[in-house]
Short mmCIF file of C-alpha atoms in Angstrom, two decimals:
data_model
loop_
_atom_site.label_atom_id
_atom_site.label_comp_id
_atom_site.label_asym_id
_atom_site.label_seq_id
_atom_site.Cartn_x
_atom_site.Cartn_y
_atom_site.Cartn_z
CA MET A 1 10.75 -24.69 21.71
CA HIS A 2 13.96 -24.66 23.81
CA THR A 3 15.48 -27.27 21.46
CA ASP A 4 15.34 -24.86 18.49
CA THR A 5 18.60 -23.08 19.26
CA GLU A 6 18.57 -20.74 16.27
CA ARG A 7 15.06 -19.52 16.99
CA CYS A 8 15.84 -19.04 20.69
CA VAL A 9 18.97 -17.01 19.90
CA ARG A 10 16.96 -14.72 17.61
CA ALA A 11 14.33 -14.22 20.33
CA VAL A 12 16.99 -13.32 22.92
CA GLN A 13 18.87 -10.97 20.58
CA SER A 14 15.64 -9.14 19.70
CA LYS A 15 14.48 -9.14 23.37
CA ASP A 16 11.14 -10.53 22.22
CA ALA A 17 8.78 -10.56 25.22
CA ARG A 18 6.36 -12.88 23.40
CA PHE A 19 8.66 -15.77 24.30
CA ASP A 20 8.87 -15.03 28.03
CA GLY A 21 7.81 -18.21 29.78
CA TRP A 22 8.25 -20.36 26.67
CA PHE A 23 11.92 -20.97 27.51
CA PHE A 24 14.70 -19.59 29.70
CA THR A 25 18.25 -18.58 28.80
CA ALA A 26 21.02 -19.88 31.05
CA VAL A 27 24.32 -18.02 30.66
CA VAL A 28 27.27 -20.30 31.36
CA THR A 29 29.77 -17.46 31.90
CA THR A 30 27.74 -15.73 34.63
CA GLY A 31 25.79 -18.62 36.14
CA ILE A 32 22.47 -16.80 35.86
CA TYR A 33 19.29 -17.48 33.90
CA CYS A 34 17.09 -14.88 32.23
CA ARG A 35 13.85 -14.46 30.35
CA PRO A 36 14.24 -13.84 26.56
CA SER A 37 13.35 -10.15 26.95
CA CYS A 38 16.05 -9.43 29.56
CA PRO A 39 17.14 -5.79 29.09
CA VAL A 40 20.88 -6.46 29.52
CA VAL A 41 23.21 -6.85 26.55
CA PRO A 42 22.61 -10.37 25.15
CA PRO A 43 25.42 -12.84 25.79
CA LYS A 44 27.32 -14.48 22.98
CA PRO A 45 25.35 -17.37 21.41
CA GLU A 46 28.04 -19.87 22.37
CA ASN A 47 27.52 -18.92 26.05
CA MET A 48 23.75 -19.48 25.97
CA ARG A 49 21.95 -22.64 27.04
CA PHE A 50 18.21 -22.90 26.58
CA LEU A 51 16.07 -24.70 29.14
CA PRO A 52 12.31 -25.30 29.25
CA SER A 53 11.57 -24.20 32.83
CA ALA A 54 12.87 -22.09 35.70
CA ALA A 55 13.04 -25.29 37.74
CA ALA A 56 15.40 -26.85 35.18
CA CYS A 57 17.64 -23.77 35.36
CA GLN A 58 17.73 -23.89 39.15
CA GLN A 59 18.39 -27.62 39.14
CA ALA A 60 21.33 -27.04 36.78
CA GLY A 61 22.83 -24.57 39.25
CA PHE A 62 21.86 -21.25 37.64
CA ARG A 63 20.56 -18.27 39.66
CA ALA A 64 17.70 -15.98 38.69
CA CYS A 65 18.68 -12.70 37.01
CA LYS A 66 18.14 -9.69 39.27
CA ARG A 67 17.26 -7.44 36.32
CA CYS A 68 14.60 -9.34 34.38
CA ARG A 69 13.30 -11.52 37.25
CA PRO A 70 12.61 -14.60 35.12
CA ASP A 71 10.66 -16.27 37.92
CA THR A 72 7.86 -13.73 37.34
CA SER A 73 7.41 -14.51 33.63
CA PRO A 74 3.95 -15.49 32.37
CA GLY A 75 3.47 -19.25 32.41
CA SER A 76 4.03 -21.35 29.33
CA PRO A 77 0.94 -21.48 27.09
CA GLU A 78 1.61 -25.18 26.56
CA TRP A 79 0.00 -26.25 29.83
CA ASN A 80 -3.34 -24.62 29.07
CA GLN A 81 -3.69 -25.79 25.49
CA ARG A 82 -2.89 -29.47 26.02
CA ALA A 83 -4.62 -32.29 27.88
CA ASP A 84 -1.85 -34.87 28.00
CA LEU A 85 -0.19 -36.18 31.16
CA VAL A 86 2.53 -33.50 31.34
CA ALA A 87 0.08 -30.61 30.87
CA ARG A 88 -2.33 -32.01 33.46
CA ALA A 89 0.55 -32.53 35.88
CA MET A 90 1.75 -28.96 35.40
CA ARG A 91 -1.74 -27.57 36.06
CA LEU A 92 -1.96 -29.61 39.27
CA ILE A 93 1.50 -28.50 40.42
CA ALA A 94 0.45 -24.87 39.82
CA ASP A 95 -2.63 -25.60 41.93
CA GLY A 96 -0.39 -26.65 44.83
CA VAL A 97 -1.11 -30.37 44.81
CA VAL A 98 2.52 -31.42 45.35
CA ASP A 99 2.83 -29.11 48.37
CA ARG A 100 -0.39 -30.46 49.91
CA GLU A 101 -0.33 -34.12 48.89
CA GLY A 102 3.20 -34.85 47.72
CA VAL A 103 4.22 -36.59 44.51
CA PRO A 104 2.17 -39.71 45.43
CA GLY A 105 -0.92 -37.50 45.65
CA LEU A 106 -0.13 -36.03 42.24
CA ALA A 107 0.27 -39.51 40.79
CA ALA A 108 -2.98 -40.74 42.35
CA ARG A 109 -4.94 -37.85 40.81
CA LEU A 110 -3.49 -38.55 37.38
CA GLY A 111 -3.76 -42.34 37.55
CA TYR A 112 -0.08 -42.98 36.78
CA SER A 113 2.87 -44.22 38.82
CA THR A 114 5.18 -41.68 40.40
CA ARG A 115 8.04 -43.04 38.30
CA GLN A 116 6.14 -42.48 35.04
CA ILE A 117 5.22 -38.92 35.99
CA GLU A 118 8.78 -38.07 37.03
CA ARG A 119 10.16 -39.58 33.82
CA GLN A 120 7.82 -37.62 31.55
CA LEU A 121 8.25 -34.30 33.38
CA LEU A 122 12.03 -34.70 33.37
CA ALA A 123 12.05 -35.49 29.63
CA GLU A 124 9.98 -32.46 28.67
CA LEU A 125 10.78 -29.88 31.35
CA GLY A 126 14.21 -30.91 32.58
CA ALA A 127 12.93 -31.18 36.16
CA GLY A 128 10.75 -33.50 38.21
CA PRO A 129 7.62 -32.59 40.17
CA LEU A 130 9.52 -31.81 43.39
CA ALA A 131 11.86 -29.39 41.60
CA LEU A 132 8.95 -27.73 39.80
CA ALA A 133 7.05 -27.30 43.07
CA ARG A 134 10.22 -25.95 44.71
CA ALA A 135 10.58 -23.30 42.01
CA GLN A 136 6.97 -22.30 42.61
CA ARG A 137 7.60 -22.04 46.37
CA ALA A 138 10.63 -19.85 45.70
CA GLN A 139 8.53 -17.50 43.57
CA ALA A 140 5.83 -17.31 46.26
CA ALA A 141 8.47 -16.61 48.90
CA ARG A 142 9.96 -13.79 46.84
CA LEU A 143 6.53 -12.25 46.36
CA LEU A 144 5.79 -12.29 50.09
CA ILE A 145 9.27 -11.05 51.01
CA GLU A 146 9.06 -8.08 48.66
CA THR A 147 5.43 -7.07 49.10
CA THR A 148 4.58 -7.73 52.77
CA PRO A 149 6.04 -6.88 56.18
CA LEU A 150 5.49 -10.46 57.39
CA PRO A 151 8.21 -12.05 59.51
CA MET A 152 10.43 -14.43 57.53
CA ALA A 153 9.27 -17.44 59.56
CA ASP A 154 5.65 -16.75 58.58
CA ILE A 155 6.66 -16.32 54.95
CA ALA A 156 8.54 -19.63 54.96
CA PHE A 157 5.52 -21.65 55.98
CA ALA A 158 3.06 -19.58 53.92
CA ALA A 159 5.13 -20.27 50.78
CA GLY A 160 4.98 -24.00 51.48
CA PHE A 161 8.44 -24.70 52.92
CA ALA A 162 8.71 -27.41 55.56
CA SER A 163 11.34 -25.54 57.58
CA ILE A 164 12.92 -22.12 57.92
CA ARG A 165 16.30 -23.59 57.07
CA THR A 166 15.02 -24.97 53.76
CA PHE A 167 13.42 -21.60 53.04
CA ASN A 168 16.68 -19.73 53.68
CA ASP A 169 18.76 -22.17 51.63
CA THR A 170 16.36 -22.11 48.69
CA VAL A 171 16.12 -18.31 48.55
CA ARG A 172 19.92 -17.99 48.67
CA GLU A 173 20.39 -20.63 46.00
CA VAL A 174 17.74 -19.33 43.59
CA PHE A 175 18.21 -15.58 44.00
CA ALA A 176 21.81 -15.38 45.29
CA LEU A 177 20.57 -13.25 48.18
CA ALA A 178 19.52 -13.92 51.74
CA PRO A 179 15.81 -13.29 52.41
CA THR A 180 16.57 -10.10 54.38
CA ASP A 181 18.77 -8.80 51.55
CA LEU A 182 16.03 -9.61 49.04
CA ARG A 183 13.60 -7.50 51.07
CA ALA A 184 16.08 -4.64 51.34
CA ARG A 185 16.55 -4.59 47.55
CA ALA A 186 12.80 -4.74 46.82
CA PRO A 187 11.51 -1.86 44.70
CA ARG A 188 9.23 0.55 46.44
CA SER A 189 5.57 0.62 45.43
CA THR A 190 4.81 1.90 41.96
CA PRO A 191 2.96 5.25 41.99
CA GLY A 192 -0.76 4.62 42.07
CA THR A 193 -0.35 1.13 43.58
CA PRO A 194 -2.22 0.81 46.88
CA PRO A 195 -0.09 -0.36 49.80
CA ASN A 196 -0.43 -3.82 51.30
CA THR A 197 -2.54 -3.11 54.34
CA GLY A 198 -5.25 -4.80 56.33
CA GLY A 199 -4.01 -8.27 55.48
CA ALA A 200 -4.38 -7.69 51.73
CA LEU A 201 -1.63 -8.43 49.21
CA THR A 202 -1.21 -6.23 46.16
CA LEU A 203 0.62 -7.70 43.18
CA ARG A 204 0.89 -7.52 39.41
CA LEU A 205 -0.12 -10.40 37.16
CA PRO A 206 1.91 -10.30 33.91
CA PHE A 207 0.57 -11.35 30.52
CA ARG A 208 1.67 -11.55 26.90
CA ALA A 209 0.52 -8.55 24.90
CA PRO A 210 -1.84 -7.75 23.39
CA LEU A 211 -4.69 -8.26 25.82
CA ASN A 212 -8.17 -6.96 25.07
CA PRO A 213 -9.99 -6.65 28.42
CA ASP A 214 -13.43 -5.84 26.98
CA ASN A 215 -14.94 -9.29 26.56
CA LEU A 216 -12.83 -10.77 29.35
CA PHE A 217 -13.96 -8.51 32.16
CA GLY A 218 -17.23 -7.70 30.41
CA HIS A 219 -18.24 -11.35 30.47
CA LEU A 220 -17.26 -11.83 34.11
CA ALA A 221 -19.08 -8.67 35.20
CA ALA A 222 -22.24 -9.22 33.12
CA THR A 223 -22.71 -12.76 34.45
CA ALA A 224 -21.61 -11.99 38.03
CA VAL A 225 -23.64 -13.72 40.74
CA PRO A 226 -24.65 -11.19 43.43
CA GLY A 227 -22.90 -11.90 46.70
CA VAL A 228 -20.16 -14.00 45.03
CA GLU A 229 -18.98 -11.53 42.36
CA GLU A 230 -19.25 -7.83 41.66
CA TRP A 231 -17.79 -5.04 39.53
CA ARG A 232 -16.69 -2.18 41.78
CA ASP A 233 -14.47 0.85 41.13
CA GLY A 234 -13.04 -0.50 37.90
CA ALA A 235 -12.28 -3.98 39.25
CA TYR A 236 -13.86 -7.42 39.09
CA ARG A 237 -14.12 -8.80 42.62
CA ARG A 238 -15.14 -12.24 43.83
CA THR A 239 -14.89 -14.74 46.67
CA LEU A 240 -12.57 -17.75 46.43
CA ARG A 241 -12.91 -21.22 47.92
CA LEU A 242 -9.34 -22.38 48.55
CA PRO A 243 -7.67 -25.48 50.04
CA TYR A 244 -6.90 -23.94 53.44
CA GLY A 245 -9.70 -21.39 53.71
CA HIS A 246 -11.42 -18.71 51.68
CA GLY A 247 -10.25 -15.52 50.05
CA LEU A 248 -11.34 -12.34 48.31
CA VAL A 249 -9.75 -11.07 45.11
CA SER A 250 -9.95 -7.82 43.18
CA LEU A 251 -8.68 -7.78 39.58
CA SER A 252 -8.44 -4.70 37.37
CA PRO A 253 -6.93 -4.39 33.88
CA GLN A 254 -3.92 -2.11 33.40
CA PRO A 255 -2.00 -1.43 30.16
CA ASP A 256 0.85 -3.85 30.92
CA HIS A 257 -0.47 -6.05 33.74
CA ILE A 258 -3.51 -7.05 35.76
CA ALA A 259 -3.60 -5.38 39.17
CA CYS A 260 -4.48 -8.02 41.75
CA ARG A 261 -5.44 -7.47 45.38
CA LEU A 262 -5.82 -10.63 47.47
CA THR A 263 -7.17 -11.07 50.97
CA LEU A 264 -6.59 -14.61 52.24
CA GLY A 265 -7.74 -16.41 55.35
CA ASP A 266 -4.55 -18.51 55.20
CA LEU A 267 -1.40 -17.35 53.39
CA ARG A 268 -0.63 -20.93 52.37
CA ASP A 269 -3.30 -20.41 49.70
CA LEU A 270 -1.31 -17.66 47.96
CA THR A 271 0.14 -19.65 45.05
CA VAL A 272 -3.15 -21.47 44.47
CA ALA A 273 -5.12 -18.20 44.44
CA ILE A 274 -2.70 -16.62 41.95
CA SER A 275 -2.77 -19.70 39.72
CA ARG A 276 -6.57 -19.80 39.67
CA CYS A 277 -6.88 -16.08 38.92
CA ARG A 278 -4.38 -16.35 36.07
CA ARG A 279 -6.31 -19.30 34.70
CA MET A 280 -9.64 -17.47 34.98
CA LEU A 281 -8.25 -14.52 33.00
CA ASP A 282 -6.39 -16.77 30.53
CA LEU A 283 -3.20 -14.79 31.15
CA ASP A 284 -0.80 -17.48 29.94
CA ALA A 285 -2.25 -17.54 26.42
CA ASP A 286 -0.10 -16.67 23.39
CA PRO A 287 -2.33 -14.10 21.65
CA VAL A 288 0.02 -13.55 18.71
CA ALA A 289 -0.02 -17.22 17.70
CA ILE A 290 -3.79 -17.44 18.22
CA ASP A 291 -4.64 -14.30 16.28
CA ASN A 292 -2.28 -15.17 13.43
CA GLN A 293 -4.07 -18.48 12.99
CA LEU A 294 -7.53 -16.89 13.02
CA ARG A 295 -6.43 -14.19 10.57
CA THR A 296 -5.96 -16.85 7.90
CA ASP A 297 -9.75 -16.81 7.49
CA PRO A 298 -10.55 -13.67 5.46
CA LEU A 299 -13.95 -13.29 7.16
CA LEU A 300 -12.49 -13.48 10.67
CA ALA A 301 -9.44 -11.33 9.96
CA PRO A 302 -11.25 -7.94 10.23
CA LEU A 303 -12.62 -8.90 13.66
CA VAL A 304 -9.15 -9.87 14.88
CA ASP A 305 -7.53 -6.75 13.45
CA LYS A 306 -10.17 -4.53 15.05
CA ALA A 307 -9.57 -5.77 18.62
CA PRO A 308 -6.68 -8.28 18.86
CA GLY A 309 -5.78 -10.17 21.99
CA ARG A 310 -9.16 -11.46 23.13
CA ARG A 311 -8.98 -14.05 25.89
CA VAL A 312 -11.41 -16.78 26.93
CA PRO A 313 -13.06 -15.84 30.25
CA ARG A 314 -12.75 -18.92 32.43
CA THR A 315 -13.38 -19.71 36.09
CA VAL A 316 -11.70 -20.19 39.46
CA ASP A 317 -13.99 -23.11 40.34
CA GLU A 318 -14.83 -25.71 37.70
CA ALA A 319 -17.68 -27.33 39.67
CA GLU A 320 -19.26 -23.94 40.30
CA PHE A 321 -19.19 -23.12 36.60
CA ALA A 322 -20.80 -26.45 35.65
CA VAL A 323 -23.67 -25.76 38.05
CA ARG A 324 -24.08 -22.26 36.66
CA ALA A 325 -24.05 -23.61 33.10
CA VAL A 326 -27.04 -25.81 33.97
CA LEU A 327 -28.83 -22.88 35.62
CA GLY A 328 -28.26 -20.87 32.42
CA GLN A 329 -29.76 -23.42 30.04
CA GLN A 330 -32.39 -21.79 27.79
CA VAL A 331 -32.74 -18.68 29.96
CA SER A 332 -31.38 -15.14 29.76
CA THR A 333 -28.20 -13.99 31.48
CA ALA A 334 -30.28 -12.05 34.02
CA ALA A 335 -32.44 -15.09 34.81
CA ALA A 336 -29.38 -17.30 35.26
CA ARG A 337 -27.91 -14.78 37.71
CA THR A 338 -31.19 -14.71 39.65
CA HIS A 339 -31.31 -18.52 39.95
CA ALA A 340 -27.67 -18.64 41.08
CA ALA A 341 -28.17 -15.81 43.60
CA ARG A 342 -31.04 -17.73 45.24
CA LEU A 343 -28.82 -20.77 45.69
CA VAL A 344 -26.04 -18.62 47.11
CA ARG A 345 -28.26 -16.91 49.66
CA ALA A 346 -29.82 -20.19 50.77
CA HIS A 347 -26.83 -22.53 50.76
CA GLY A 348 -23.58 -20.54 50.42
CA GLU A 349 -21.13 -19.95 53.26
CA ARG A 350 -21.06 -16.39 54.54
CA VAL A 351 -17.89 -14.30 54.31
CA ASP A 352 -16.98 -10.85 55.55
CA ASP A 353 -16.05 -8.21 52.99
CA PRO A 354 -15.36 -4.80 54.57
CA GLU A 355 -14.54 -3.27 51.18
CA GLY A 356 -17.67 -4.10 49.17
CA GLY A 357 -20.69 -6.28 48.60
CA LEU A 358 -19.29 -9.81 48.61
CA THR A 359 -21.23 -11.89 51.10
CA HIS A 360 -20.92 -15.62 50.27
CA LEU A 361 -18.86 -18.41 48.80
CA PHE A 362 -20.67 -20.25 46.03
CA PRO A 363 -22.20 -23.44 47.53
CA SER A 364 -20.08 -26.57 47.27
CA PRO A 365 -21.38 -29.63 45.37
CA GLU A 366 -21.80 -31.40 48.71
CA ALA A 367 -24.04 -28.60 50.01
CA LEU A 368 -26.08 -28.53 46.80
CA ALA A 369 -26.47 -32.32 46.77
CA ALA A 370 -28.33 -32.02 50.09
CA VAL A 371 -30.85 -29.48 48.72
CA ASP A 372 -34.48 -30.57 48.56
CA PRO A 373 -35.24 -30.74 44.80
CA GLU A 374 -38.79 -29.45 45.38
CA SER A 375 -37.34 -26.19 46.69
CA LEU A 376 -35.70 -25.41 43.34
CA ALA A 377 -37.62 -22.87 41.23
CA MET A 378 -36.94 -24.42 37.83
CA PRO A 379 -38.68 -26.78 35.39
CA ARG A 380 -38.74 -30.44 36.43
CA THR A 381 -36.41 -31.61 33.64
CA ARG A 382 -33.78 -29.02 34.52
CA ARG A 383 -34.24 -29.87 38.19
CA THR A 384 -33.32 -33.47 37.33
CA THR A 385 -30.29 -32.26 35.39
CA PHE A 386 -29.20 -30.08 38.31
CA THR A 387 -29.62 -32.71 41.02
CA THR A 388 -27.88 -35.39 38.95
CA LEU A 389 -24.92 -33.13 38.25
CA VAL A 390 -24.36 -32.00 41.84
CA ARG A 391 -24.69 -35.56 43.13
CA GLN A 392 -22.13 -36.81 40.58
CA LEU A 393 -19.77 -33.95 41.49
CA ALA A 394 -20.17 -34.58 45.22
CA ASP A 395 -19.56 -38.32 44.82
CA GLY A 396 -16.56 -37.82 42.54
CA ASP A 397 -18.14 -39.70 39.63
CA VAL A 398 -17.64 -36.56 37.51
CA ARG A 399 -14.36 -34.78 38.22
CA LEU A 400 -13.86 -31.23 37.01
CA GLY A 401 -10.49 -29.69 37.71
CA PRO A 402 -6.97 -29.03 36.44
CA ASP A 403 -6.41 -32.79 36.22
CA SER A 404 -9.48 -33.50 34.07
CA ASP A 405 -8.98 -35.68 31.03
CA TRP A 406 -10.92 -33.61 28.49
CA PRO A 407 -12.30 -36.40 26.25
CA GLU A 408 -13.25 -38.57 29.21
CA THR A 409 -14.92 -35.67 31.04
CA ARG A 410 -16.88 -34.70 27.93
CA ALA A 411 -18.16 -38.27 27.61
CA ARG A 412 -19.22 -38.40 31.26
CA LEU A 413 -21.05 -35.08 31.00
CA LEU A 414 -22.83 -36.07 27.79
CA ALA A 415 -24.13 -39.18 29.57
CA LEU A 416 -25.95 -37.05 32.17
CA PRO A 417 -29.65 -36.25 31.60
CA GLY A 418 -30.19 -32.80 30.12
CA PHE A 419 -26.61 -32.38 28.91
CA GLY A 420 -26.36 -31.64 25.21
CA PRO A 421 -23.43 -30.48 23.07
CA TRP A 422 -23.87 -26.78 23.96
CA THR A 423 -23.69 -27.34 27.73
CA VAL A 424 -20.76 -29.74 27.44
CA ASP A 425 -18.80 -27.45 25.12
CA VAL A 426 -19.34 -24.32 27.21
CA ILE A 427 -18.07 -26.24 30.26
CA ALA A 428 -15.14 -27.54 28.22
CA MET A 429 -14.32 -24.00 27.06
CA ARG A 430 -14.69 -22.05 30.29
CA ALA A 431 -14.20 -24.64 33.06
CA LEU A 432 -11.84 -27.25 31.62
CA GLY A 433 -9.93 -24.67 29.56
CA ASP A 434 -10.07 -26.49 26.21
CA PRO A 435 -8.87 -23.84 23.69
CA ASP A 436 -10.55 -25.72 20.83
CA ALA A 437 -14.05 -26.00 22.31
CA PHE A 438 -16.64 -24.74 19.84
CA LEU A 439 -20.33 -23.77 20.07
CA PRO A 440 -21.83 -24.10 16.57
CA THR A 441 -25.40 -24.33 17.94
CA ASP A 442 -25.13 -21.19 20.05
CA LEU A 443 -27.64 -18.58 18.91
CA GLY A 444 -25.14 -15.71 19.16
CA ILE A 445 -22.56 -17.65 17.13
CA ARG A 446 -25.06 -18.54 14.41
CA ARG A 447 -26.28 -14.95 14.19
CA ALA A 448 -22.72 -13.62 13.95
CA ALA A 449 -21.84 -16.23 11.31
CA GLN A 450 -24.80 -15.22 9.19
CA GLU A 451 -23.91 -11.51 9.40
CA LEU A 452 -20.30 -12.21 8.40
CA GLY A 453 -21.19 -14.51 5.52
CA LEU A 454 -19.97 -17.64 7.28
CA PRO A 455 -22.07 -20.83 7.05
CA ALA A 456 -24.99 -20.53 9.45
CA THR A 457 -25.92 -24.19 9.96
CA PRO A 458 -24.03 -26.01 12.74
CA ALA A 459 -22.63 -28.73 10.50
CA ALA A 460 -21.41 -26.33 7.80
CA LEU A 461 -20.00 -23.88 10.36
CA THR A 462 -18.14 -26.70 12.12
CA ALA A 463 -16.62 -27.74 8.81
CA ARG A 464 -15.50 -24.16 8.09
CA ALA A 465 -14.11 -23.81 11.62
CA ALA A 466 -11.73 -26.73 11.11
CA ALA A 467 -9.26 -24.18 9.72
CA TRP A 468 -9.36 -22.30 13.06
CA ARG A 469 -8.16 -25.27 15.10
CA PRO A 470 -6.78 -25.51 17.74
CA TRP A 471 -8.10 -22.07 18.68
CA ARG A 472 -11.83 -22.32 18.05
CA ALA A 473 -12.69 -21.16 21.61
CA TYR A 474 -10.99 -17.85 20.76
CA ALA A 475 -12.90 -17.63 17.49
CA VAL A 476 -16.05 -17.90 19.62
CA GLN A 477 -14.97 -14.77 21.52
CA TYR A 478 -14.46 -12.80 18.29
CA LEU A 479 -17.82 -13.96 16.92
CA TRP A 480 -19.66 -13.13 20.14
CA ALA A 481 -18.06 -9.67 20.07
CA THR A 482 -20.08 -8.72 16.99
CA ASP A 483 -23.17 -8.45 19.23
CA SER A 484 -24.12 -5.55 21.50
CA HIS A 485 -24.61 -7.82 24.54
CA PRO A 486 -23.07 -6.43 27.78
CA ILE A 487 -20.64 -9.37 27.95
CA ASN A 488 -18.65 -7.70 25.18
CA PHE A 489 -17.99 -4.38 26.88
CA LEU A 490 -15.78 -3.35 29.77
CA PRO A 491 -18.09 -2.00 32.50
CA VAL A 492 -17.85 1.71 33.30
#
């Protein structure tokens, strides 16, 4: 979008927050860059330059605006609605792969040369993988500086910097302030925000309005696996398996943000934990564009108008969700939770949660691959499906993650015994993040279609849903919402 100068100028002059994260405005007369909704008086159009990423702005020598804090914008929706090389690379960079494995590690995961990846990222985002990872480290550093009392040396290494000197230089360059000055200028806690105590970090996760939390948190709470997830005091809480350790997160919907409270075993996992929580809650979606497309169908339009801004509830662990999808085949939500809870108690790693009832991490594929099949309380055919899946996940023959090639992963899953279109599409929708995944054979979808006057047979409904592309996964949320199932209601 940053190449459409006229459209960008209009967005900046109207301070349209819908475009935050889509592009950034660099002001040549001041040397700063802003988000489109920056509250200051807009600069003259001839003094604006539009760039596709914060990293590109920093690489061009611009500093982050102290008023609108462009580094805290929601992420671009592009990276969650595409499956090409650039989108997959951006999802991996957000997941901290460059910090942990370097650019060669990123290239190896994607199956391309480092030169090809750098060329494509530079062409589309104006910055290479190292610059993009650096911008992410700067954002993590700012968050820790402003919200924790940690010493600066600890913050430097927790944010992913190789040295304190690099940390100091980057913070000065990006924010035009020394780290100590940045902490001194930090706003005090917002009334009602709990302080950062006991090793927990409290932060706000921004999103593009509108956001309807009912089906999002309702789905997560209604399907929560005891010990791994819970709904407590108005927040969805769960355990996290992270690269350097484990964590606990509490997420609660607020009118203009998601309140997030993180407890991490290793602070180096901060950016990864935030990225995975944002992905689970689909916070980088563009609800206006999605809803406008779905409103073109006169039978869907009333559902969208009634409760706009529905998101697709996703996951923080793609392999975990695939296992749970198999456990949920042809059984009720309650039965699926029971099966999953048995696995957790028997094979999950214990964690300590002084604030609630979280007791375990969900078992890893490697742990589940070692389970005696005869100990599984499920029909023999589903037992075969389960054991085949966890073995393929453990061996790496099926890879589920931010780097997944969606068509290839779908084909590999369909080749497994017991995997039909419903199971593959629900994994594509909620684990892989495909915004166009569709479930025409789902009983709830067919029932909703019949009540609305939409075609009820899978083939006819799929043909009608072609007009909803590329947002059919969001249409699924609106269709499911016509039912009285607990997944559609925010818990009380």
